[in-house]
XYZ file of C-alpha atoms in Angstrom:
728
model
C -131.733 47.677 99.783
C -135.023 46.962 98.083
C -136.893 47.900 101.198
C -134.719 50.912 101.574
C -135.393 51.965 98.023
C -139.053 51.210 98.569
C -138.942 53.296 101.693
C -137.223 55.960 99.837
C -139.844 55.954 97.128
C -142.577 56.047 99.714
C -140.959 58.990 101.428
C -140.456 60.663 98.057
C -144.133 60.221 97.302
C -145.072 61.634 100.695
C -142.691 64.524 100.175
C -144.114 65.047 96.714
C -147.633 64.958 98.090
C -146.684 67.394 100.839
C -144.994 69.666 98.351
C -147.948 69.457 96.054
C -150.199 70.309 98.976
C -148.183 73.415 100.029
C -147.067 74.604 96.558
C -150.053 76.821 95.907
C -149.595 78.604 99.209
C -145.946 79.136 98.390
C -146.838 80.609 95.033
C -149.454 82.875 96.604
C -146.947 84.061 99.186
C -144.435 84.858 96.467
C -147.079 86.789 94.525
C -148.078 88.721 97.635
C -144.459 89.492 98.330
C -144.054 90.824 94.803
C -147.118 93.023 95.279
C -145.720 94.348 98.533
C -142.529 95.317 96.724
C -144.509 97.375 94.139
C -146.534 99.116 96.838
C -143.342 99.836 98.723
C -141.907 101.432 95.591
C -145.047 103.590 95.197
C -144.858 104.588 98.828
C -141.248 105.539 98.388
C -142.119 107.692 95.335
C -144.978 109.362 97.190
C -142.750 110.138 100.141
C -140.129 111.564 97.776
C -142.733 113.702 95.919
C -144.244 114.892 99.181
C -140.830 115.928 100.392
C -140.099 117.810 97.155
C -143.399 119.732 97.271
C -142.896 120.516 100.901
C -139.490 121.942 100.091
C -140.950 124.021 97.209
C -143.852 125.381 99.247
C -141.595 126.125 102.112
C -139.299 128.242 99.920
C -142.255 130.467 98.797
C -143.301 130.874 102.391
C -139.795 131.893 103.324
C -139.743 134.415 100.470
C -143.100 135.859 101.582
C -141.822 136.103 105.119
C -138.798 138.066 103.881
C -141.041 140.435 101.854
C -143.309 140.915 104.844
C -140.338 141.779 106.949
C -139.142 144.295 104.326
C -142.619 145.893 104.079
C -142.802 146.307 107.836
C -139.409 147.967 107.762
C -140.630 150.344 104.995
C -143.812 151.032 106.929
C -141.817 151.989 109.968
C -139.640 154.254 107.778
C -142.686 155.923 106.213
C -144.242 156.492 109.607
C -141.024 158.034 110.834
C -140.799 160.196 107.695
C -144.378 161.422 108.092
C -143.658 162.306 111.682
C -140.590 164.298 110.638
C -142.493 165.990 107.802
C -145.259 166.942 110.210
C -142.595 168.728 112.177
C -141.002 170.357 109.109
C -144.135 171.380 107.173
C -145.241 174.086 109.636
C -141.751 175.548 109.392
C -141.884 175.564 105.577
C -145.414 176.965 105.574
C -144.447 179.747 107.915
C -141.386 180.542 105.809
C -143.505 180.548 102.642
C -145.986 182.813 104.369
C -143.102 185.067 105.324
C -141.892 185.300 101.713
C -145.398 186.091 100.461
C -145.757 188.832 103.036
C -142.401 190.232 102.041
C -143.361 190.114 98.386
C -146.684 191.876 98.999
C -144.909 194.465 101.200
C -146.866 193.536 104.335
C -143.833 194.116 106.431
C -145.399 194.274 109.887
C -147.140 190.867 109.569
C -143.899 189.575 108.061
C -141.988 190.612 111.139
C -144.478 188.848 113.406
C -144.212 185.739 111.298
C -140.440 185.917 111.461
C -140.452 186.017 115.255
C -142.892 183.128 115.482
C -140.786 181.123 113.039
C -137.594 181.805 114.930
C -138.794 181.085 118.465
C -141.506 178.454 118.008
C -140.975 176.381 114.898
C -137.273 176.349 114.055
C -136.086 174.984 117.459
C -138.134 171.817 116.870
C -136.227 170.976 113.673
C -132.958 172.760 114.217
C -130.851 169.718 113.296
C -131.856 169.928 109.586
C -129.615 171.761 107.165
C -132.448 173.773 105.529
C -133.441 175.038 108.962
C -129.914 176.228 109.519
C -130.135 178.116 106.212
C -133.346 179.762 107.443
C -131.709 180.667 110.708
C -128.804 182.246 108.820
C -131.256 184.222 106.616
C -133.307 185.636 109.480
C -130.939 188.572 110.225
C -130.963 189.514 106.512
C -134.751 189.463 106.445
C -134.890 191.655 109.540
C -132.517 194.108 107.923
C -134.569 194.122 104.702
C -137.769 194.838 106.617
C -136.033 197.575 108.548
C -134.731 199.253 105.396
C -138.052 199.080 103.541
C -139.961 200.358 106.553
C -137.636 203.315 106.810
C -137.953 204.176 103.120
C -141.671 205.121 103.149
C -140.931 208.807 103.153
C -138.588 208.527 100.199
C -141.199 206.516 98.316
C -143.701 209.358 98.214
C -142.491 210.691 94.885
C -142.551 207.216 93.447
C -146.054 206.743 94.799
C -147.489 209.827 93.148
C -145.738 208.888 89.900
C -147.455 205.522 89.935
C -150.830 207.004 90.846
C -150.756 209.864 88.350
C -152.616 207.836 85.736
C -155.369 206.823 88.154
C -155.636 210.357 89.508
C -155.943 211.713 85.981
C -158.561 209.110 85.109
C -160.606 210.089 88.160
C -160.280 213.809 87.460
C -161.385 213.384 83.840
C -164.334 211.275 84.927
C -165.454 213.893 87.412
C -165.136 216.581 84.738
C -167.213 214.446 82.374
C -169.916 213.962 85.009
C -170.077 217.694 85.540
C -170.182 218.170 81.778
C -173.104 215.768 81.454
C -175.074 217.672 84.071
C -174.406 220.954 82.259
C -175.536 219.399 78.953
C -178.783 218.169 80.472
C -179.531 221.679 81.731
C -178.626 223.102 78.329
C -180.982 220.690 76.557
C -183.874 221.863 78.656
C -183.581 225.399 77.312
C -182.072 225.021 73.825
C -182.352 222.874 70.743
C -178.927 223.167 69.178
C -177.148 221.571 66.265
C -176.503 218.291 68.010
C -180.182 217.518 68.574
C -180.731 216.943 64.865
C -178.263 214.166 64.480
C -177.688 212.670 67.920
C -178.124 208.946 68.326
C -179.835 207.097 71.094
C -176.550 205.844 72.453
C -174.841 209.215 72.840
C -175.561 212.802 73.775
C -174.510 215.476 71.292
C -175.929 218.870 72.279
C -174.676 222.206 71.058
C -172.915 224.053 73.815
C -172.788 227.833 73.881
C -170.080 229.958 75.362
C -166.335 230.075 75.005
C -165.530 227.062 77.156
C -164.474 224.122 74.921
C -166.433 220.997 75.655
C -166.239 217.419 74.443
C -168.941 215.982 72.233
C -169.874 212.853 74.101
C -168.664 210.313 76.587
C -168.255 207.574 73.955
C -167.009 205.205 76.588
C -163.667 207.036 76.635
C -163.484 207.414 80.372
C -165.309 204.451 81.807
C -163.948 204.006 85.332
C -164.916 200.972 87.323
C -166.082 201.921 90.807
C -167.728 198.849 92.235
C -167.666 199.945 95.822
C -168.437 203.675 95.756
C -170.848 205.608 93.586
C -168.530 208.602 93.503
C -164.997 208.503 92.172
C -162.334 208.844 94.869
C -160.522 212.129 95.258
C -156.814 212.740 94.904
C -156.171 212.365 98.622
C -158.011 209.009 98.569
C -155.628 207.618 95.951
C -152.362 209.000 97.319
C -151.258 209.346 100.929
C -149.854 212.844 101.164
C -148.874 212.522 104.844
C -145.217 211.623 104.095
C -144.655 214.862 102.198
C -146.382 216.857 104.924
C -144.294 215.187 107.633
C -141.107 215.619 105.661
C -141.882 219.274 104.950
C -142.521 219.888 108.686
C -139.283 218.126 109.686
C -137.214 220.058 107.171
C -138.851 223.299 108.293
C -138.019 222.637 111.939
C -134.437 221.782 110.959
C -134.159 224.987 108.968
C -133.701 223.166 105.635
C -137.043 223.935 104.043
C -135.415 225.472 100.955
C -133.333 222.326 100.418
C -136.445 220.192 100.599
C -138.358 222.481 98.189
C -135.536 222.418 95.644
C -135.248 218.641 95.902
C -139.023 218.156 95.489
C -139.251 220.495 92.480
C -136.203 218.959 90.827
C -137.617 215.447 91.160
C -141.039 216.525 89.898
C -139.483 218.167 86.822
C -137.762 214.890 86.048
C -141.065 213.062 86.459
C -142.786 215.609 84.208
C -140.323 214.884 81.404
C -140.961 211.161 81.797
C -144.738 211.657 81.775
C -144.568 213.864 78.675
C -142.556 211.271 76.764
C -145.166 209.110 74.942
C -144.663 205.437 74.224
C -143.549 204.547 70.712
C -146.777 202.636 70.002
C -149.154 205.166 71.543
C -150.819 205.716 68.169
C -151.946 202.095 67.850
C -154.842 202.174 70.340
C -156.953 204.716 72.153
C -155.766 203.246 75.430
C -152.276 204.508 74.617
C -153.551 208.083 74.214
C -155.852 207.721 77.211
C -153.010 206.539 79.415
C -150.840 209.409 78.176
C -153.515 212.018 78.952
C -154.349 210.433 82.298
C -150.726 210.671 83.360
C -150.480 214.320 82.348
C -153.760 215.250 84.033
C -152.801 213.248 87.114
C -149.449 215.017 87.304
C -150.988 218.498 87.249
C -153.865 217.550 89.560
C -151.298 216.439 92.140
C -149.356 219.667 91.693
C -152.538 221.674 92.040
C -153.345 219.761 95.237
C -149.837 220.395 96.593
C -150.152 224.057 95.621
C -153.259 224.476 97.784
C -152.334 222.235 100.716
C -148.558 222.151 101.164
C -148.034 225.691 102.490
C -145.919 227.130 99.680
C -144.004 224.006 98.678
C -144.789 225.009 95.055
C -146.073 228.320 93.624
C -148.064 229.466 90.599
C -144.994 230.484 88.610
C -143.555 226.995 88.998
C -146.877 225.427 87.881
C -147.111 227.714 84.827
C -143.566 226.845 83.827
C -144.384 223.128 83.941
C -147.618 223.662 81.990
C -145.863 225.542 79.162
C -143.394 222.685 78.908
C -146.187 220.099 78.966
C -148.290 221.924 76.351
C -145.480 222.160 73.818
C -144.380 218.547 74.221
C -147.945 217.209 74.248
C -148.883 218.986 71.026
C -145.706 217.806 69.331
C -146.383 214.222 70.413
C -150.017 214.370 69.255
C -149.085 215.771 65.855
C -146.522 213.024 65.366
C -148.600 210.063 66.541
C -151.906 211.168 65.006
C -150.197 211.172 61.607
C -149.767 207.391 61.980
C -153.467 206.839 62.647
C -155.453 205.023 59.959
C -158.644 204.300 61.902
C -161.334 207.022 61.720
C -163.029 205.754 64.856
C -159.749 206.027 66.713
C -159.226 209.508 65.310
C -162.723 210.576 66.362
C -162.249 209.083 69.807
C -158.870 210.811 70.003
C -160.495 214.115 69.136
C -163.115 213.577 71.847
C -160.393 212.559 74.255
C -158.342 215.682 73.481
C -161.418 217.854 74.012
C -162.120 216.055 77.266
C -158.474 216.399 78.282
C -158.531 220.125 77.563
C -161.855 220.567 79.340
C -160.541 218.855 82.467
C -157.364 220.892 82.676
C -159.215 224.117 81.926
C -161.293 223.374 84.998
C -158.059 223.551 87.006
C -157.173 226.921 85.486
C -154.777 225.850 82.709
C -155.044 227.605 79.265
C -155.889 225.110 76.475
C -156.668 227.205 73.358
C -153.656 225.808 71.498
C -155.082 222.297 71.757
C -158.220 223.341 69.878
C -156.128 225.002 67.182
C -154.295 221.698 66.739
C -157.589 219.812 66.326
C -158.391 221.925 63.283
C -155.119 220.786 61.738
C -155.976 217.086 61.869
C -159.533 217.458 60.541
C -158.476 216.829 56.928
C -156.512 213.759 57.961
C -159.632 212.434 59.666
C -161.685 212.900 56.501
C -159.154 210.935 54.456
C -158.963 207.946 56.778
C -162.742 208.047 57.055
C -162.904 207.385 53.321
C -160.574 204.407 53.704
C -162.750 202.907 56.405
C -165.934 203.318 54.400
C -164.258 201.693 51.425
C -163.975 198.547 53.531
C -167.545 198.977 54.793
C -168.844 199.168 51.224
C -166.744 196.168 50.201
C -168.194 194.125 53.071
C -171.740 195.147 52.162
C -171.275 194.341 48.477
C -169.508 191.050 49.234
C -172.193 189.968 51.685
C -175.198 190.884 49.530
C -177.257 188.101 47.922
C -178.187 190.363 44.955
C -181.825 189.358 45.130
C -184.887 191.557 45.634
C -185.705 192.015 49.306
C -188.727 189.893 50.308
C -191.087 191.267 52.959
C -193.711 189.169 54.677
C -195.467 191.705 56.870
C -196.121 195.403 57.340
C -193.497 195.767 60.055
C -190.678 194.544 57.824
C -191.985 196.649 54.943
C -191.964 199.810 57.049
C -188.531 198.951 58.388
C -187.074 198.916 54.858
C -188.827 202.167 54.007
C -187.352 203.651 57.145
C -183.873 202.753 55.919
C -184.264 203.852 52.304
C -186.550 206.513 50.746
C -188.495 204.394 48.256
C -191.879 205.309 46.793
C -193.913 202.947 44.621
C -197.692 203.059 44.722
C -198.018 199.734 42.881
C -195.846 197.941 45.393
C -197.749 199.601 48.213
C -201.001 198.084 46.938
C -199.645 194.557 46.530
C -200.564 192.012 49.225
C -197.939 190.373 51.423
C -195.611 188.662 50.821
C -194.051 190.990 48.262
C -190.599 192.123 47.176
C -188.752 195.381 46.830
C -187.072 195.703 43.414
C -183.631 196.300 44.931
C -181.444 194.035 47.050
C -180.267 194.583 50.610
C -177.153 196.518 49.679
C -179.264 199.517 48.579
C -180.652 200.410 52.031
C -177.358 199.366 53.626
C -175.263 201.568 51.325
C -177.709 204.440 51.746
C -177.579 204.053 55.523
C -173.789 203.899 55.466
C -173.621 207.101 53.418
C -175.704 208.744 56.120
C -173.436 207.209 58.758
C -170.463 208.678 56.907
C -172.126 212.078 57.010
C -172.743 211.625 60.725
C -169.102 210.670 61.216
C -167.946 213.780 59.357
C -170.266 215.874 61.451
C -169.093 214.398 64.733
C -165.554 215.631 64.278
C -166.753 219.191 63.698
C -168.560 219.434 67.003
C -167.124 221.699 69.673
C -164.453 223.062 67.305
C -166.097 226.497 66.999
C -166.866 226.130 63.279
C -169.674 227.931 61.465
C -172.581 225.996 59.963
C -171.405 226.882 56.458
C -167.919 225.493 57.146
C -169.407 222.295 58.534
C -171.774 221.924 55.559
C -168.982 222.515 53.036
C -166.728 219.937 54.700
C -169.509 217.343 54.767
C -170.465 217.833 51.116
C -166.884 217.668 49.869
C -166.214 214.523 51.872
C -169.472 212.941 50.693
C -168.616 213.692 47.061
C -165.284 211.955 47.518
C -167.110 209.030 49.102
C -169.448 208.691 46.121
C -167.131 209.432 43.202
C -164.024 207.666 44.468
C -164.752 205.180 47.245
C -168.199 203.822 46.355
C -167.521 204.003 42.629
C -164.355 201.894 42.975
C -166.144 199.344 45.136
C -168.959 198.968 42.594
C -166.489 198.619 39.738
C -164.563 195.939 41.647
C -167.743 193.946 42.284
C -168.759 194.195 38.648
C -165.330 193.087 37.397
C -164.695 190.222 39.809
C -164.529 186.740 38.312
C -167.307 184.987 40.206
C -170.040 187.564 39.647
C -173.197 186.074 38.142
C -175.522 187.423 35.492
C -178.379 187.817 37.941
C -176.107 189.757 40.244
C -175.125 192.110 37.440
C -178.754 192.753 36.558
C -179.525 193.423 40.199
C -176.569 195.830 40.424
C -178.051 197.822 37.529
C -181.397 197.996 39.288
C -179.766 198.883 42.612
C -177.666 201.702 41.192
C -180.773 203.156 39.531
C -182.484 203.411 42.903
C -179.388 204.828 44.570
C -179.199 207.448 41.849
C -182.759 208.518 42.617
C -181.930 208.705 46.337
C -179.231 211.372 45.852
C -181.773 214.140 46.205
C -182.748 212.756 49.612
C -179.095 212.851 50.681
C -179.018 216.518 49.697
C -182.043 217.147 51.911
C -180.479 215.117 54.713
C -177.308 217.231 54.738
C -179.374 220.391 54.628
C -181.417 219.290 57.627
C -178.443 218.489 59.857
C -176.391 221.575 58.982
C -179.199 224.149 58.603
C -177.506 225.458 55.439
C -179.875 225.844 52.493
C -178.743 224.218 49.208
C -179.055 227.488 47.260
C -176.389 229.142 49.410
C -173.551 230.589 47.329
C -170.779 228.471 48.854
C -172.751 225.212 49.020
C -171.278 222.278 47.091
C -173.468 219.822 45.186
C -173.411 216.036 45.364
C -172.036 214.148 42.347
C -173.717 210.794 42.970
C -175.597 210.676 39.646
C -172.415 210.225 37.600
C -171.149 207.507 39.919
C -174.218 205.324 39.577
C -174.568 205.854 35.814
C -170.986 204.717 35.262
C -171.572 201.652 37.432
C -174.688 200.723 35.446
C -172.854 200.979 32.138
C -170.010 198.808 33.415
C -172.484 196.207 34.683
C -174.221 196.017 31.296
C -170.908 195.417 29.519
C -169.994 192.762 32.061
C -173.324 190.966 31.499
C -172.545 190.434 27.809
C -169.011 189.259 28.549
C -170.066 187.012 31.425
C -172.854 185.380 29.429
C -170.484 184.530 26.595
C -168.014 183.053 29.069
C -170.739 180.792 30.465
C -171.550 179.619 26.932
C -167.869 178.839 26.367
C -167.819 176.764 29.540
C -170.703 174.637 28.286
C -169.073 174.257 24.861
C -165.956 172.898 26.530
C -168.101 169.929 27.568
C -168.901 169.078 23.954
C -167.614 165.601 23.111
C -168.593 164.768 19.519
C -167.710 161.448 17.972
C -166.909 162.790 14.528
C -166.523 159.259 13.160
C -169.903 157.923 14.348
C -171.978 156.154 11.716
C -175.335 157.515 12.881
C -176.812 160.147 15.189
C -178.480 159.564 18.550
C -181.755 161.108 17.307
C -181.630 163.694 20.131
C -179.632 166.783 20.952
C -176.397 166.422 22.894
C -176.622 166.600 26.656
C -174.285 169.562 26.953
C -176.387 171.590 24.515
C -179.615 170.676 26.278
C -178.043 171.888 29.516
C -176.831 175.061 27.788
C -180.289 175.831 26.410
C -181.813 175.177 29.829
C -179.272 177.541 31.376
C -180.085 180.268 28.860
C -183.825 179.784 29.373
C -183.445 180.054 33.130
C -181.142 183.032 32.850
C -183.409 185.064 30.604
C -186.446 183.979 32.563
C -184.839 185.518 35.628
C -184.073 188.665 33.629
C -187.654 188.890 32.452
C -189.188 188.451 35.900
C -186.905 190.943 37.656
C -188.820 194.077 38.671
C -187.773 197.160 36.763
C -186.868 200.420 38.541
C -189.531 203.054 38.704
C -187.420 205.633 36.858
C -187.340 205.890 33.060
C -183.547 206.029 32.731
C -182.877 202.350 33.351
C -182.589 199.932 30.416
C -183.125 196.816 32.549
C -184.452 194.334 32.269
C -185.977 194.875 28.789
C -183.389 196.372 26.427
C -180.355 194.940 28.170
C -181.963 191.493 28.231
C -182.648 191.681 24.491
C -179.111 192.790 23.742
C -177.702 190.075 25.979
C -179.880 187.406 24.336
C -178.903 188.395 20.800
C -175.233 188.558 21.798
C -175.453 185.101 23.365
C -177.087 183.547 20.277
C -174.518 185.061 17.932
C -171.686 183.915 20.144
C -173.177 180.424 20.350
C -173.570 180.221 16.543
C -170.004 181.388 15.964
C -168.615 178.973 18.569
C -170.495 176.001 17.070
C -169.171 176.878 13.620
C -165.625 177.041 14.974
C -166.183 173.694 16.654
C -167.226 172.158 13.324
C -164.288 173.674 11.439
C -161.677 172.992 14.121
C -158.347 172.068 12.516
C -157.894 169.183 14.944
C -161.007 167.512 13.494
C -159.651 165.775 10.370
C -162.680 163.696 9.334
C -166.427 163.955 9.852
C -169.005 161.323 9.009
C -172.503 162.084 7.869
C -173.802 160.548 11.093
C -171.735 162.986 13.160
C -173.004 165.840 11.011
C -176.588 164.678 11.605
C -175.910 164.767 15.364
C -174.453 168.261 15.044
C -177.546 169.285 13.047
C -179.785 168.104 15.920
C -177.852 170.377 18.275
C -178.251 173.350 15.943
C -181.988 172.631 15.681
C -182.134 172.730 19.467
C -180.522 176.176 19.344
C -183.028 177.325 16.713
C -185.865 175.969 18.836
C -184.573 178.077 21.715
C -184.496 181.170 19.480
C -188.066 180.538 18.274
C -189.340 180.110 21.833
C -188.852 183.820 22.507
C -186.718 183.656 25.662
C -186.819 187.458 25.875
C -189.919 189.357 24.782
C -189.607 192.251 22.357
C -187.975 190.639 19.302
C -189.793 191.106 16.015
C -190.505 188.034 13.886
C -187.570 185.697 13.458
C -184.937 188.251 14.403
C -183.327 186.006 16.989
C -183.214 183.009 14.620
C -181.120 184.983 12.158
C -178.185 184.503 14.561
C -178.040 180.839 13.410
C -178.833 181.378 9.687
C -175.220 180.972 8.501
C -174.804 177.684 10.311
C -178.245 176.469 9.216
C -177.564 177.007 5.486
C -174.166 175.322 5.801
C -175.649 172.221 7.441
C -178.590 172.051 5.005
C -176.156 172.095 2.070
C -174.299 169.037 3.376
C -177.203 167.074 4.818
C -179.342 167.486 1.682
C -176.212 167.238 -0.491
C -177.679 170.016 -2.615
C -174.479 170.986 -4.398
C -176.107 171.456 -7.767
C -178.351 174.183 -6.411
C -175.492 175.810 -4.498
C -173.202 175.859 -7.540
C -175.916 176.925 -9.929
C -177.186 179.837 -7.811
C -173.829 180.895 -6.368
C -173.359 184.671 -6.414
C -177.049 185.453 -7.035
C -178.979 187.550 -4.477
C -181.755 184.958 -4.372
C -179.382 182.068 -3.781
C -180.758 179.482 -1.353
C -177.340 179.164 0.294
C -176.394 182.808 0.125
C -174.670 182.794 3.562
C -172.476 179.745 2.866
C -168.894 180.846 2.330
C -167.141 178.753 -0.348
C -163.998 178.413 1.756
C -166.018 177.163 4.708
C -167.938 174.737 2.492
C -164.708 173.429 0.942
C -163.107 172.916 4.358
C -166.099 170.967 5.616
C -166.354 169.008 2.335
C -162.753 167.847 2.706
C -163.513 166.590 6.223
């Protein structure tokens, strides 16, 4: 047992040694095994993640594949649609072309297009519903073309109705061209009335003989002929072959009388339509022109039929239509001309009526009644002419700068003299640059008066009036222009709110020069009418009274306007009546007021005076205006001091007020306007000066002691005024 136990212990030691020897390897193996388990777990996670991403990416790829498949399907559909459209578009284009041809009445090309559409294009797309609709419409289109093609003969009357205006326009243009040639020949042998007042832009010769002629082209009948130099004839504008063919057919059938009656009946109906003017014909010249063109075109066509249609119409039938046309035309012209308020339109209408009459007279129609009617509307023309020139004068007066016209060179100087008859030897000798004494509205108004005379004269041309009648009409109209129209415009300018003092002074100077120019207007009228002024029935111009009245109104407005300006400055006065001391200088508002007055009267003084001796500007009016301004300023300052709203005044505030009054007295002493004797202008402030001296010097003992005596130092101080100020 001992040996056994010893053996056992030995074996245990060997086992223990062996275990000790292999223990480290066992531990290492366990550690490695544990590491392998961790790596295996990582590998498992990676495999799982890889699988998940693969599934995700695969789903996007599948989606893209589906979209690609859908796009390819759409692409195939689009390609198929394009192919079908390529088949349908020619059909639609041909049908559209067909409709356009039908609309433009090109029926033969439309028929060709219809056949091509039916036999070539529609069979290729016959299975579409719209093509079936086209196929169903083809017989209707054929029938429409057939009916329109067969109606050409019946459309002749409609055709000449539509072309009457163009025919009349052409006929009037040809008559005007012939008229121009006759006038040129007349000018080579005579120097008539028109030569003295014609303008560069128009031709206004005097025409002898009994044939009424128009005054000028005036752009009334401008016809655009881009292709041919000569205007087309009647047969070029209207195809008369249908009426000739129809007349021949009816003659062969033995129904000529039926055809004649039908033609004449239809033309009478058309005549009544042509002679019925539009309700707004009076608004523009185009309305009258269109009316006359239609009438002329109607009778030119009838005249052409008369000479070419082998008795379809006769002279008795034409005369009957003309009598009807003349009565209705004159009635329409009397009615619509009474609505006219534009003198240019009335003058153009007169020229158009003369041209209208001249054209028809060339075709053998009597037109004397038209010229008698023109005499009736002459007075109406004169009246609306005055209304137009009233606006012209207003525009000139509103746009004028009311400053003397500066000229920098001889050319400009001569240009002004060419517009207005002005003579001044002193100005002639002055070097450039220099100024005319008047502003731009003087030559403009003078020129417009001459234009008015021209306008009056224009209407009298070709009306078979004597020179005395023309001269009398012009002078009466010109007197109305001066005494009523121009006078009112000048008065309105003078009385408007925003007119300045300088402008009023310039208006006085301008009207003086216009007054002098009246004698030149007399000579101007005499020259263009060849009627001497000493003729028994000759009227005189009344321009002198007009311009004198305007000058007087302007002078009165100067005094009023100047006082209003002073009141505006005084509204800026802001006295601190409770101040303890003054600022030792005049108030800003008063300094500005004195500067304004100095500048104003300096401008008055330096304005050039008119050359005539009747004008009071700038000397006397400037003196009167200056004295009026000083008196108004003194009175306003006194009222400011005694204002009931001012309850208390300190001596310091009174000292400040005294500085302002001294500034006013300094202005009066400076002689803003020459011509005052001694201290005349300062006397305007004497009442206020004595009142202020009494309070500032506190010289009550002297005032009370000398009160009521002629030699009193404070003679102009009213006791009530002094008491009121003393209480304050």
